[in-house]
Each structure stands twice: as structure tokens, then as C-alpha cells.
């Protein structure tokens, strides 16, 4: 029988360290994915994921066990990543450590084209201001609702909708040459 978030949270709040290890095991890939979308390289993303879990451990006594763990962890991760981006740390090239495309029967030409498109989109996403990158990441890659994004970023819903609109428009303008 799978462990529920509530059971896991209650065990962690009682001080069971193995329960926190279980939390890390269950959520480490999702947290890393969020960090990678923001920071664009494996090393910084691993550091951000580790910092996310350290912060979660430090503040777990304030966590409401009736809530889901994943959105809370993702919110911590987004904040960690935004803090790192605000310090203007240089980003490494986005082509490092990327998996190959998932086309089951890719020909050399289609692989090259697809990689080029994906690379260009990643570059444009990485060049967005952090607040726009955050809403794009949370809406389109983490599939959060507008309300969940507002809660995760601790910002008004109207600002989230506005930032998402502006981010999409900015991306569309930057990628319009791909449609011609």
C-alpha cells in the first residue's frame, strides 16, 4: 500500500529520519526537473535540489500535513532557483547533459532538426526574466493551475495571469522566425 503524503508528513514531523529519506526518494526527480528548467545545467540543478530538501527539512515543522507535499517542495525549489538567478550567476550552455530526442525511429535529418528546435526554445526560455520563466515553468511544465502558481510564488493571481501572457508573447516574438 503506497504511503500517503499525510502519513509521510506526520512521520517526518515526529522526527523519523527514514521518512524524510523516503520523501527525498519520491520527489527528487520532480524537484531536480524544476531546478533544471530554471538553471539550465545539471550541477547547479543538483545543488538547488539539495538546498530545496535542506530547507524543507529545516521548516518541516511549519508544514500542514493536510496539504500535498509536491507543490510545497516545488514552491521551495522555485524560490531557491529565483534566489540563485537574482544573484546573476552565469548560466552554462544549455546543450550540456541533455538526453537524446524520444522519436522511436528518428532519421538523422529529423534528429538534427528536432535538436535544433529544442535547443533554440531552451535558449529563449532561459533568456526570459526569472519571473516570466517561473510562470512558464510552473504552468506548462509542472502543469499547475493559475491559483497554485499564485500560491507557489506568493503573488496575486492577476499578476500571474499578466506575467504568463507577457511571457508567452515574448517567447512567441522571439520564436516567430521558426514559423516562417
mmCIF file of C-alpha atoms in Angstrom, residues 38-39 48 51-52 55 58 75-89 130-131 134 153:
data_model
loop_
_atom_site.group_PDB
_atom_site.id
_atom_site.type_symbol
_atom_site.label_atom_id
_atom_site.label_comp_id
_atom_site.label_asym_id
_atom_site.label_seq_id
_atom_site.Cartn_x
_atom_site.Cartn_y
_atom_site.Cartn_z
ATOM 1 C CA UNK A 38 15.366 27.341 -14.260
ATOM 2 C CA UNK A 39 19.120 26.881 -14.004
ATOM 3 C CA UNK A 48 19.398 23.684 -5.949
ATOM 4 C CA UNK A 51 19.193 23.113 -0.991
ATOM 5 C CA UNK A 52 15.449 22.605 -1.527
ATOM 6 C CA UNK A 55 15.118 23.986 3.514
ATOM 7 C CA UNK A 58 14.536 22.911 8.334
ATOM 8 C CA UNK A 75 7.492 26.135 -4.351
ATOM 9 C CA UNK A 76 10.630 25.878 -2.220
ATOM 10 C CA UNK A 77 12.612 24.857 -5.308
ATOM 11 C CA UNK A 78 11.275 27.767 -7.367
ATOM 12 C CA UNK A 79 12.280 30.171 -4.597
ATOM 13 C CA UNK A 80 15.754 28.631 -4.357
ATOM 14 C CA UNK A 81 16.179 28.941 -8.128
ATOM 15 C CA UNK A 82 14.885 32.505 -8.262
ATOM 16 C CA UNK A 83 17.315 33.456 -5.487
ATOM 17 C CA UNK A 84 20.163 31.918 -7.464
ATOM 18 C CA UNK A 85 19.111 33.688 -10.652
ATOM 19 C CA UNK A 86 18.834 37.026 -8.874
ATOM 20 C CA UNK A 87 22.484 36.768 -7.869
ATOM 21 C CA UNK A 88 23.219 36.871 -11.624
ATOM 22 C CA UNK A 89 25.162 33.657 -11.651
ATOM 23 C CA UNK A 130 13.174 34.953 -13.916
ATOM 24 C CA UNK A 131 9.571 35.873 -13.056
ATOM 25 C CA UNK A 134 8.869 30.852 -13.308
ATOM 26 C CA UNK A 153 5.106 32.353 -5.916
#
